[in-house]
Coordinates of C-alpha atoms in Angstrom, one line a residue:
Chain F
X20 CA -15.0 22.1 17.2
X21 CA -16.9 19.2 16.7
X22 CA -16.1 17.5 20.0
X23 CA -17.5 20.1 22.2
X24 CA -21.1 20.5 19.7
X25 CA -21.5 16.9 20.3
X26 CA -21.4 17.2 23.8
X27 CA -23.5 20.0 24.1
X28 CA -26.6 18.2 22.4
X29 CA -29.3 16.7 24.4
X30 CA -28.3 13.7 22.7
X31 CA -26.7 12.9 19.8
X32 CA -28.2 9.8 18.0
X33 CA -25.5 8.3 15.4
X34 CA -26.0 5.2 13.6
X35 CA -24.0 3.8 10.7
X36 CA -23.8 0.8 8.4
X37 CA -20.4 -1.0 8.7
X38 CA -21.5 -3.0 5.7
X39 CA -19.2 -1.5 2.7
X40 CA -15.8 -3.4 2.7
X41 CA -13.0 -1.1 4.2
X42 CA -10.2 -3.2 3.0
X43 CA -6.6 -2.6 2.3
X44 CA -4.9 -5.4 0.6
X45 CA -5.8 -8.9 -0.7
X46 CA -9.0 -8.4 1.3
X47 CA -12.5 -8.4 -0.6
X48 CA -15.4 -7.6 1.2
X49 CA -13.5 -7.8 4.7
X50 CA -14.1 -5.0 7.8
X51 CA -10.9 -4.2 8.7
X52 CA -11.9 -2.2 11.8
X53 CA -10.8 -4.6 14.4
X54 CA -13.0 -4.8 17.2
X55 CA -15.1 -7.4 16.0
X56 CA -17.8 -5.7 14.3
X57 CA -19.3 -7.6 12.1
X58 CA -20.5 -6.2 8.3
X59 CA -24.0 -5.1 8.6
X60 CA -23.9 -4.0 12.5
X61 CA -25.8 -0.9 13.2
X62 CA -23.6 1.1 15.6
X63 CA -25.7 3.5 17.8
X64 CA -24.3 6.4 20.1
X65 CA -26.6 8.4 22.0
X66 CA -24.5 10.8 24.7
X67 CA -25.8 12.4 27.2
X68 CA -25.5 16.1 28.0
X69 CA -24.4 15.6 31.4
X70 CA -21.1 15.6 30.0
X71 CA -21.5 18.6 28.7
X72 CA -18.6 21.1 30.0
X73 CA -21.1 23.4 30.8
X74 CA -23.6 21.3 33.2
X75 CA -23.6 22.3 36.8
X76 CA -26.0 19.1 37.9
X77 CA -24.3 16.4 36.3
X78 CA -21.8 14.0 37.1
X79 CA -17.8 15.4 37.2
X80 CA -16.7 15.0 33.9
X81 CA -14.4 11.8 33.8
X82 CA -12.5 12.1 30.2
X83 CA -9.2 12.8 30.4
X84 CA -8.3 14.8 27.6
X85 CA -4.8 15.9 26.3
X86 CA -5.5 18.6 24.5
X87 CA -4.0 20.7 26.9
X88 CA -0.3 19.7 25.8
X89 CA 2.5 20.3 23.5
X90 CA 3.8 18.0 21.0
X91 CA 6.3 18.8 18.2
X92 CA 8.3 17.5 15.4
X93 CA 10.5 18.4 12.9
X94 CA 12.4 17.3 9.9
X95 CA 16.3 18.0 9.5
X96 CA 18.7 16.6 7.4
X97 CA 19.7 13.8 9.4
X98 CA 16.1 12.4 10.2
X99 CA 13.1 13.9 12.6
X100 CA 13.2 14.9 16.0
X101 CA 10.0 14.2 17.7
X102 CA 9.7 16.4 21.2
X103 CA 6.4 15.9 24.2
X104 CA 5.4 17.1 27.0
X105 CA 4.4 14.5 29.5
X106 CA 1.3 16.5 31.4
X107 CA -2.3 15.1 31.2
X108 CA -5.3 17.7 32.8
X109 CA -9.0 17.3 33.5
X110 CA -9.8 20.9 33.7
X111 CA -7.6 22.4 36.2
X112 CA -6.7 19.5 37.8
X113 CA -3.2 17.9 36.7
X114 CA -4.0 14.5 36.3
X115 CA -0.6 12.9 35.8
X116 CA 2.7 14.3 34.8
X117 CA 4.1 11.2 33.2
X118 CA 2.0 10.5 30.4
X119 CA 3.8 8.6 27.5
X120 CA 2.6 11.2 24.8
X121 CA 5.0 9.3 21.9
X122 CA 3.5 5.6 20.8
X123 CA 6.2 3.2 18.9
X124 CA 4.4 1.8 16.7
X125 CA 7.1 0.1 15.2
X126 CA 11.0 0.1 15.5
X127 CA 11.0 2.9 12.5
X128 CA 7.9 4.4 13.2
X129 CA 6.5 7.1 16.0
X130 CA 3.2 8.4 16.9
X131 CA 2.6 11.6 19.4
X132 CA -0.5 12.0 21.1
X133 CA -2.8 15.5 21.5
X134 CA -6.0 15.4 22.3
X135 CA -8.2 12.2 23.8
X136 CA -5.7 9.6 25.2
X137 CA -8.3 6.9 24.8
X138 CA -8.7 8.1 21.2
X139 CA -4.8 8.3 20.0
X140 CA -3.3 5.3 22.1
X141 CA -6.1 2.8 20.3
X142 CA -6.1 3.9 17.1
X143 CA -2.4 4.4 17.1
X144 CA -2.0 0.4 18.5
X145 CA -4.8 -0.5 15.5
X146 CA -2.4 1.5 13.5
X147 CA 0.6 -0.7 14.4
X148 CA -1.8 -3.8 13.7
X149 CA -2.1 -2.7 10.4
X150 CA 1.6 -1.9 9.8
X151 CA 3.0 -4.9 10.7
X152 CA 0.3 -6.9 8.6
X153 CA 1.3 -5.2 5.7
X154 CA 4.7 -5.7 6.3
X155 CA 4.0 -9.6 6.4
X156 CA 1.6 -9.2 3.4
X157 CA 4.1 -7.2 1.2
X158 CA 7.7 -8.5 2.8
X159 CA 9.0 -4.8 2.7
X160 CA 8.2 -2.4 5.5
X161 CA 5.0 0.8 5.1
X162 CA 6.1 4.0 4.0
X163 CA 5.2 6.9 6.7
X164 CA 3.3 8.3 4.0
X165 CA 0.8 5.0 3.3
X166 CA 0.9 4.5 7.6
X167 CA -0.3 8.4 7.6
X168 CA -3.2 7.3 5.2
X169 CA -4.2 4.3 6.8
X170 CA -4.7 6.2 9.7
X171 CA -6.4 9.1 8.4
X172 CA -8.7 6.9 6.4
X173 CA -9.7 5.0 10.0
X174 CA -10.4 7.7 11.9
X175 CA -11.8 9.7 8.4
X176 CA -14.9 7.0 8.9
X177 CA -15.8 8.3 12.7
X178 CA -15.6 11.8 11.3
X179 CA -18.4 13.9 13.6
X180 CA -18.7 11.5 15.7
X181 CA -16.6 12.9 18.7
X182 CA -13.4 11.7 18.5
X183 CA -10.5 14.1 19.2
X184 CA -6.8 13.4 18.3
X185 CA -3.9 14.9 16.7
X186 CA -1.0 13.2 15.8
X187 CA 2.1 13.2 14.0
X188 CA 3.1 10.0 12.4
X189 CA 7.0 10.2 12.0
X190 CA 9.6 7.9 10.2
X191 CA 12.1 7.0 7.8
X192 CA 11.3 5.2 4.7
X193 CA 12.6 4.0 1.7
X194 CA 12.2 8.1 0.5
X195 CA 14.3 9.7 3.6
X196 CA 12.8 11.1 6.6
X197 CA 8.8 11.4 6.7
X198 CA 6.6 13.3 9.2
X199 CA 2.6 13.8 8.4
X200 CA 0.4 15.4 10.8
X201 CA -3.3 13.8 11.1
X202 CA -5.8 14.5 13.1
X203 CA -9.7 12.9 14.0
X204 CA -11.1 15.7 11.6
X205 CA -9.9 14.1 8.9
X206 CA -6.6 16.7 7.8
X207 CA -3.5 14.5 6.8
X208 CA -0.5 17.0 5.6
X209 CA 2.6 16.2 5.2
X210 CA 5.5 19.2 6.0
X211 CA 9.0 19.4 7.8
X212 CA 7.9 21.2 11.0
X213 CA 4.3 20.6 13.3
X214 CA 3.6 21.3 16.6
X215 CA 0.1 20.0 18.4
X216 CA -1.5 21.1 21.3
X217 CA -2.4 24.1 23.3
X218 CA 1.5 25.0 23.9
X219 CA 2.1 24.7 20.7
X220 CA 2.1 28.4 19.7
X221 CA 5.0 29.1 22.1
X222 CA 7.0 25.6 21.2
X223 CA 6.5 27.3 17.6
X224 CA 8.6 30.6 18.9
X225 CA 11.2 29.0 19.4
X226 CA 11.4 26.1 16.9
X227 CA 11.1 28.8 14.4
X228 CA 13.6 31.4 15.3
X229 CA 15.8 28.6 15.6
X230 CA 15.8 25.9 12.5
X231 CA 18.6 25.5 10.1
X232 CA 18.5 22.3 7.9
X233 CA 22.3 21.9 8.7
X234 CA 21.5 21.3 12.5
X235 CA 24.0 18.6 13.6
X236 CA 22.0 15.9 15.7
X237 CA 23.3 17.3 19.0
X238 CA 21.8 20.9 18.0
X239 CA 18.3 19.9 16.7
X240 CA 17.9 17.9 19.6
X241 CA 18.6 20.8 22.1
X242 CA 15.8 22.8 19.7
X243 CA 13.3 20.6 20.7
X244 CA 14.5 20.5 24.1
X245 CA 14.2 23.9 24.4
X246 CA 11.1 24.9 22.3
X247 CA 8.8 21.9 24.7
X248 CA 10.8 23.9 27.8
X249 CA 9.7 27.4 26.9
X250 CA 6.0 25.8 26.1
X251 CA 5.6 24.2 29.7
X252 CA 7.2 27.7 31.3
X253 CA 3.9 29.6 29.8
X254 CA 1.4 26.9 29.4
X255 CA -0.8 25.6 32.7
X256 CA -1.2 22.7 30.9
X257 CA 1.9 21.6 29.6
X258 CA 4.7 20.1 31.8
X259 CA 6.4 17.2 33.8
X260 CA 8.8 15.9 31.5
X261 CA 10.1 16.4 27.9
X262 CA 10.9 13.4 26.2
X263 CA 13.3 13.7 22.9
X264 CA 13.2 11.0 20.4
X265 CA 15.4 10.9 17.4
X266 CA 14.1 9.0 14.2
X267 CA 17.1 8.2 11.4
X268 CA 17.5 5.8 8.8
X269 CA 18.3 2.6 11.5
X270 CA 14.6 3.7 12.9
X271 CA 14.2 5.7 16.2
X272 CA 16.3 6.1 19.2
X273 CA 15.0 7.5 22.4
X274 CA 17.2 10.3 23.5
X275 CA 16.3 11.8 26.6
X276 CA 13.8 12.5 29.5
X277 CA 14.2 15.3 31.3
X278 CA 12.5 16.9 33.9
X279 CA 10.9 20.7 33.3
X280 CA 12.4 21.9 36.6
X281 CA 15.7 20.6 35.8
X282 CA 15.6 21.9 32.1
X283 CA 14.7 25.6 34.3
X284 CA 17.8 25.8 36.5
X285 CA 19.7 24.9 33.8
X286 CA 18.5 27.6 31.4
X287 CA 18.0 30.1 33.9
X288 CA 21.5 29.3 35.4
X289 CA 23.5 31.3 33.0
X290 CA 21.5 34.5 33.3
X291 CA 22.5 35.4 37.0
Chain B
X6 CA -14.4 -40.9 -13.5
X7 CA -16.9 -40.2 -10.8
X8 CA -19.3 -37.3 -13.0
X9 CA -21.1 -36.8 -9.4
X10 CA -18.1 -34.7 -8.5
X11 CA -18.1 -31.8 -11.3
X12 CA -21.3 -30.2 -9.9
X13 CA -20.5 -28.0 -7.3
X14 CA -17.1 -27.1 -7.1
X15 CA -16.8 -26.4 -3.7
X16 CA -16.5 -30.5 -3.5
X17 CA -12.9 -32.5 -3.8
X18 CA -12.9 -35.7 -5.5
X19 CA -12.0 -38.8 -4.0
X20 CA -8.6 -38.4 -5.1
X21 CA -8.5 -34.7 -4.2
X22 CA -9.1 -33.3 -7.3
X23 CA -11.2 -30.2 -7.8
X24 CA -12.5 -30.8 -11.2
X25 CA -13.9 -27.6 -12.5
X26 CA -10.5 -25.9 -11.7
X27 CA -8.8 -29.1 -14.4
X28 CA -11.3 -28.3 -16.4
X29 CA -10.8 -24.8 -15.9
X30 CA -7.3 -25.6 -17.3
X31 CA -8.3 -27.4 -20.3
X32 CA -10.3 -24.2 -21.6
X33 CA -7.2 -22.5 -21.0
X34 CA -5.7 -24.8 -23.0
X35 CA -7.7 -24.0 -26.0
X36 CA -6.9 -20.6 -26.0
X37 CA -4.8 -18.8 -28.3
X38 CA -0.9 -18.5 -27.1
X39 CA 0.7 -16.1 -25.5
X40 CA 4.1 -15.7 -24.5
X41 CA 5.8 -13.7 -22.1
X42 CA 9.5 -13.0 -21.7
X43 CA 12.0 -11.1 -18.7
X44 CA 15.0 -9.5 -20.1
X45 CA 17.0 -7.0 -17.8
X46 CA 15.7 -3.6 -19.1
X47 CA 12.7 -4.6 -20.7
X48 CA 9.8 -7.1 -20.8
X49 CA 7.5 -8.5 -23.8
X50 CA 4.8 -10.2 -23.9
X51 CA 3.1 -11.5 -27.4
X52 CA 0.2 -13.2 -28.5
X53 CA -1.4 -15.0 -31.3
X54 CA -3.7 -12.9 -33.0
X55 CA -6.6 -14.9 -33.9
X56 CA -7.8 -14.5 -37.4
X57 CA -10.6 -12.4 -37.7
X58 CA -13.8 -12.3 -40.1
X59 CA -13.6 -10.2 -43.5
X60 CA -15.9 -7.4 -41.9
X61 CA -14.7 -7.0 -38.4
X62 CA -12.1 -4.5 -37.3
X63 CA -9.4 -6.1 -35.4
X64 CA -9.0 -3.0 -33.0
X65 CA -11.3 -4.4 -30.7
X66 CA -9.6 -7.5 -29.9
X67 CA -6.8 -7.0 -27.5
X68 CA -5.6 -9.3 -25.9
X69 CA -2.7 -7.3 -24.2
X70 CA -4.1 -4.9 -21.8
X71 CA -2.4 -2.5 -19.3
X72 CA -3.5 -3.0 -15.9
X73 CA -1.1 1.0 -14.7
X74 CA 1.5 3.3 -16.1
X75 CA 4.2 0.4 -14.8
X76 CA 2.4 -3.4 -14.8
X77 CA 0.5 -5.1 -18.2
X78 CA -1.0 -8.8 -18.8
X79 CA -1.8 -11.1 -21.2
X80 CA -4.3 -13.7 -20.8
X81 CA -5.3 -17.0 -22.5
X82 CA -8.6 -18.7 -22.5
X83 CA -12.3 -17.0 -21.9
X84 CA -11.9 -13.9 -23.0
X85 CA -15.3 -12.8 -21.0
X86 CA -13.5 -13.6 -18.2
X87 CA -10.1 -12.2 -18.6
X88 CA -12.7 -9.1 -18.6
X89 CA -13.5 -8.7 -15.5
X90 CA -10.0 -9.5 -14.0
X91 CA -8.9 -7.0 -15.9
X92 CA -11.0 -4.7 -14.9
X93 CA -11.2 -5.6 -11.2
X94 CA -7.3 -5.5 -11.3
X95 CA -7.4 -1.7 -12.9
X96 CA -9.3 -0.6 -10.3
X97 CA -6.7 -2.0 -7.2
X98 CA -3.6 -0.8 -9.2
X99 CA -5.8 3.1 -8.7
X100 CA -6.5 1.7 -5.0
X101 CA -3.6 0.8 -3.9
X102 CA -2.5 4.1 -5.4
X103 CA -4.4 6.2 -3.7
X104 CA -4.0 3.9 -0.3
X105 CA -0.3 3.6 -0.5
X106 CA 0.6 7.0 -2.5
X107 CA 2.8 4.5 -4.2
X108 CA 2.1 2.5 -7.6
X109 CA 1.3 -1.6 -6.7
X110 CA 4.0 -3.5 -7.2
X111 CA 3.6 -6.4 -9.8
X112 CA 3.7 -9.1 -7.8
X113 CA 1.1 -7.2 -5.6
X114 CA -1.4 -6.9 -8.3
X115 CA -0.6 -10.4 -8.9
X116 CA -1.5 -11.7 -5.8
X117 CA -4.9 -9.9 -5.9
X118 CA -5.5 -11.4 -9.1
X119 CA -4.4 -14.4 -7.8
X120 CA -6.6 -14.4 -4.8
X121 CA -9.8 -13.2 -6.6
X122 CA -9.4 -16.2 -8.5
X123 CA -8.9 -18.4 -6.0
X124 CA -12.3 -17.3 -4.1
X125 CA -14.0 -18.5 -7.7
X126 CA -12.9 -22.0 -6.5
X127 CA -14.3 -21.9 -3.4
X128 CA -17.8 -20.5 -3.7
X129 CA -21.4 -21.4 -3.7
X130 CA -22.9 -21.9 -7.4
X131 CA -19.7 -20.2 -9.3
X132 CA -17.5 -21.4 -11.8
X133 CA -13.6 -20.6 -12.1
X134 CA -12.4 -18.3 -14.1
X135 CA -11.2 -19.7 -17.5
X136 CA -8.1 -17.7 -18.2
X137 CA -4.6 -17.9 -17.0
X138 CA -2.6 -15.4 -17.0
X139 CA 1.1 -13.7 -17.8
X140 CA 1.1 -10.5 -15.7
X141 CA 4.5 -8.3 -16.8
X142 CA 6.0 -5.2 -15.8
X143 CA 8.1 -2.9 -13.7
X144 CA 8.4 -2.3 -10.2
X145 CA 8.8 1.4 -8.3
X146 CA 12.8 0.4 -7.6
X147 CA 13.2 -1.1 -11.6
X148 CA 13.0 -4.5 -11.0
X149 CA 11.4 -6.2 -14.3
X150 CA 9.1 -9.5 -13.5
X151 CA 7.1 -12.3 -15.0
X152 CA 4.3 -13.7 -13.3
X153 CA 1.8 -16.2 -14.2
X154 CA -1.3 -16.9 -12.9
X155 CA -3.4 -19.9 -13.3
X156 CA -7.3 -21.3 -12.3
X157 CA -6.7 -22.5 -9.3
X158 CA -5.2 -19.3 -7.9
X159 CA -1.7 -20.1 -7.5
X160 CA 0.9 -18.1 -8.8
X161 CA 4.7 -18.2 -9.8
X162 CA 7.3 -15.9 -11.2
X163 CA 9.0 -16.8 -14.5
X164 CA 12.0 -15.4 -16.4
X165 CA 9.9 -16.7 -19.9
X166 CA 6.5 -18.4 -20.2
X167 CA 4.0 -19.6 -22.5
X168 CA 0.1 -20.5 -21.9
X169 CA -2.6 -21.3 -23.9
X170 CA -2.6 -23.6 -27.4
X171 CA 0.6 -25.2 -27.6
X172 CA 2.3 -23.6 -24.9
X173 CA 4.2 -26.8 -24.2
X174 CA 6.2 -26.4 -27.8
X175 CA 6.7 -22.8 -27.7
X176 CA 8.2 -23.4 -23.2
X177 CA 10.2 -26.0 -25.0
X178 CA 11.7 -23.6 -27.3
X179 CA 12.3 -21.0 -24.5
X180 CA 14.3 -23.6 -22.5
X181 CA 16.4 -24.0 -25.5
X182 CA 17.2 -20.0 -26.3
X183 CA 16.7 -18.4 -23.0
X184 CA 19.7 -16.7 -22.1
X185 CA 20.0 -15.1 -18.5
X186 CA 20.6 -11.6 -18.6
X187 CA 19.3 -10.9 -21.8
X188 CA 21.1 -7.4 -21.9
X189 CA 20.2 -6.1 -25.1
X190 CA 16.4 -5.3 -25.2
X191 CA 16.3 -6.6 -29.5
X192 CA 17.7 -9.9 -27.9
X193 CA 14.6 -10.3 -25.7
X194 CA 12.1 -8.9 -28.5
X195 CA 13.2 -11.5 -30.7
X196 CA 13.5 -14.3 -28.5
X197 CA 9.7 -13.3 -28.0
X198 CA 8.8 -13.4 -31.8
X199 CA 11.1 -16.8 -32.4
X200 CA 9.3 -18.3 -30.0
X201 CA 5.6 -17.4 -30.9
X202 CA 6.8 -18.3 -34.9
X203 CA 7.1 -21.9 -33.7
X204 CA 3.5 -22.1 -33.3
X205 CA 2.0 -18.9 -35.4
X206 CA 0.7 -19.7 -38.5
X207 CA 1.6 -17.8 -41.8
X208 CA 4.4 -15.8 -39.7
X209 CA 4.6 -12.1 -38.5
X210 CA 1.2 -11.2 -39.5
X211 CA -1.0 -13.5 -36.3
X212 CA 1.1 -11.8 -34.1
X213 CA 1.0 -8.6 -31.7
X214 CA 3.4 -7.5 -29.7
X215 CA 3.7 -5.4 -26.5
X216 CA 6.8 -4.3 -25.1
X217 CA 7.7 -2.1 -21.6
X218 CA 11.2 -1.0 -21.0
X219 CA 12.1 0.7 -17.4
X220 CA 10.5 4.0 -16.7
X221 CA 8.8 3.6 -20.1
X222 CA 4.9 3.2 -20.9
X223 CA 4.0 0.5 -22.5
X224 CA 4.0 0.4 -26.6
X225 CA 2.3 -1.6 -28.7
X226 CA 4.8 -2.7 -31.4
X227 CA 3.0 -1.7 -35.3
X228 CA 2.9 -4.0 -37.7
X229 CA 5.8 -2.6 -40.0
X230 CA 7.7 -2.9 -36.5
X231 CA 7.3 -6.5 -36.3
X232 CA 7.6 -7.1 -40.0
X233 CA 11.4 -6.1 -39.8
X234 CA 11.9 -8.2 -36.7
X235 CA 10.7 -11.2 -38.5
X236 CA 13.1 -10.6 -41.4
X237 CA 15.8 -9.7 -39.2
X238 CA 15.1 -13.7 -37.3
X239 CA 14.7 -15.4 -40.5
X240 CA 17.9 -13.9 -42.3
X241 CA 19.7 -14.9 -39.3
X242 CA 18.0 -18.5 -39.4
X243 CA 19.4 -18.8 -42.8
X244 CA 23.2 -17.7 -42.1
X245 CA 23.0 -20.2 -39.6
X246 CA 21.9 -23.2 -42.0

């Protein structure tokens, strides 16, 4: 993966010209990428091995990263359900267990996080930024599939350069229900079923065994419920809380939070 | 008239004039006319064809160029110019394209036009562009449009327009016979030709003719094509007198 051979160099020197106009819309010759830099800045990053997973001497290694977690999303006929975990680790230690792994970026339009939460939650917020400007721009709201490629273009531009995310962007546009998975590599695909994350094998299991495209609302729901459950029951690093969101034609509605534990007694009830 | 204020353009006049961009308008004005009308399934847009030398093939002047499979403009004035919009605009329709995943609308690649021009007027050591222009076409939901562009940068939709030589005669005329909801796409085609006759010399042959209907590329209309339009308007002309 390209996150952990950057972090294993002695140290990784990358500089690049922000001087060729990334610009979407009326813009000629703007740079769009929103944290002041300005065009002809010379961007260095030089890390240190120290924060190497590896290094014994160094100093604890601070990032937080969510790749040890279970997002998933799926298309039905009556929009996209969009199920999280809510567990963020630093190795073995469970940092929090009520991380907000879905971002709104806007009433119609979802983000899920996997992977750095630094990483997803800013470009996610730029990604909103740039939503609501095209609305403005163009009085008619994005479609999931040009919000998708705005972000995959951002992030396409750091390519190699350590960040780490995974996301689904999920909404409902003028062409029904969308869902495209993009991550900080650079994939953007667009399907009816993902799941992110290192639980995402198990959500998969279930999800699988147990989509129909006639699913009433009630039903899909309870599919997602189930599939984060059974991912958090044999993942380590997948838990807390599963939080259901329901994306339809009005935009998005949040449906539940439930606790893991709870979700257990209640599954396991029946079997005794 | 204070001359001082013509030389760089990036200066208002005391009366807040910027003078290239009038005088931007007056080359405009020279041009040869083009006309551009909205009916509901289809749009036209047609144009003077200027009279060419003995020895050169008339191919290589269009005026009428298509900017994507759904948008196509017109232009009067500096035909240099209108080159490089035309051009610059191409390449957004593909951007937006590949941006978006979704084909510009027209008033999108109108506003880019628009604003491209607009930045001419308010830069070191460069001129305005010299053409305005009649931008035409379909959006991705069917909605037919007009827009025309000017100098200065500003833009407005239209139902029917002319610009370039005599353009005030030939919007006269347009006033007169638009009717709204031109349903019938001959209705619109020859509303088009009438009005580019008023100011045409020696009839069908100065003219060309581009029409788009909904879901449709565009199509050049042939010469024969525009021939039996022309008899069509002037044996109707003559019932009515």
């Amino acid at each position: 993966m390209a996150l952990s051979s950057v972090l294993q160099s002695e140290s990784a020197d990358f500089s690049f010209n922000i001087d060729r106009s990334f610009s979407f819309g009326c813009g000629f010759g703007q740079t769009d990428l929103g944290f002041g830099a300005a065009p002809g800045d010379r961007l260095n990053f030089a890390i240190k091995a120290s924060l190497g997973p590896d290094d014994k001497d160094g100093p604890e290694r601070k990032i937080e990263f969510l790749h040890g977690t279970t997002t998933l999303a799926f298309k039905f006929q009556h929009g996209v359900i969009v199920a999280v975990d809510s567990r963020a680790t630093a190795g073995a230690y469970i940092a929090s267990q009520t991380v907000k792994k879905v971002i709104e970026i806007n009433p119609y339009l979802l983000g899920t996080m996997a992977g750095g939460a630094a990483d997803c939650s800013f470009w996610e917020r730029l990604l909103a930024r740039q939503c609501r400007v095209y609305e403005l721009r163009n009085k008619e709201r994005i479609s999931v599939a040009a919000a998708s490629k705005l972000l995959a273009n951002m992030v396409y531009q750091y390519k190699g350069m350590g960040l780490s995310m995974g996301t689904m962007v999920c909404g409902w546009d003028k062409r029904g229900p969308g869902l495209y998975y993009v991550d900080s590599e650079g994939n953007r695909v667009c399907g009816d079923l993902f799941a992110v994350g290192s639980g995402s094998m198990y959500a998969y299991g279930v999800v699988d065994s147990g989509l129909r495209q006639d699913l009433s609302v009630e039903e899909a729901c309870e599919l997602g419920r189930r599939a984060i459950y059974q991912a958090t029951y044999r993942d380590a690093y997948s838990g807390g809380q599963v939080n259901l969101y329901h994306v339809h034609s009005e935009g998005w509605t949040r449906v539940s939070q439930e606790d893991v534990l709870k979700l257990h007694h209640q599954y396991q009830e029946p079997k005794k | 008239m204070a001359m001082s204020y013509d030389r760089a353009i990036t200066v208002f006049s005391p009366d807040g004039h910027l003078f290239q961009v009038d005088y931007a308008q007056e080359a405009v004005k020279k041009g040869s006319t083009a006309v551009g009308v909205r009916g509901k399934n289809v749009v036209v847009l047609g144009v003077e064809k200027k009279i060419v030398a003995k020895l050169q093939e008339d191919r290589t002047v269009r005026k009428i160029c298509s900017l994507d499979d759904n948008v196509f403009m017109a232009f009067a004035g500096l035909t240099a110019d209108a080159r490089i919009i035309v051009n610059r605009a191409r390449v957004e329709c593909q951007s937006h394209r590949l941006t978006v995943e979704d084909p510009a609308t027209v008033e999108y690649i109108t506003r880019y036009i628009s604003s491209i021009k607009q930045r001419y007027t308010q830069s070191n050591g460069r001129r305005p562009f010299g053409i305005s222009s009649l931008i035409v076409g379909f959006d991705f939901d069917g909605t037919p449009h007009l827009y025309q562009t000017d100098p200065s940068g500003t833009y407005h939709a239209w139902k029917a327009n002319a610009i370039g030589r005599s353009a005030k005669t030939v919007r006269e005329f347009l006033e007169k016979n638009y009717k709204e909801d031109m349903e019938s796409d001959t209705d619109t085609i020859k509303l088009a030709i009438r009005a580019l006759l008023e100011v045409v010399q020696s009839g069908g042959k100065n003219i060309e003719l581009a029409i788009m209907k909904r879901d449709e590329s565009m199509k050049m209309l042939a010469q024969e094509e525009i021939e039996e339009y022309v008899t069509a308007i002037e044996t109707e002309k003559q019932k009515k007198t």
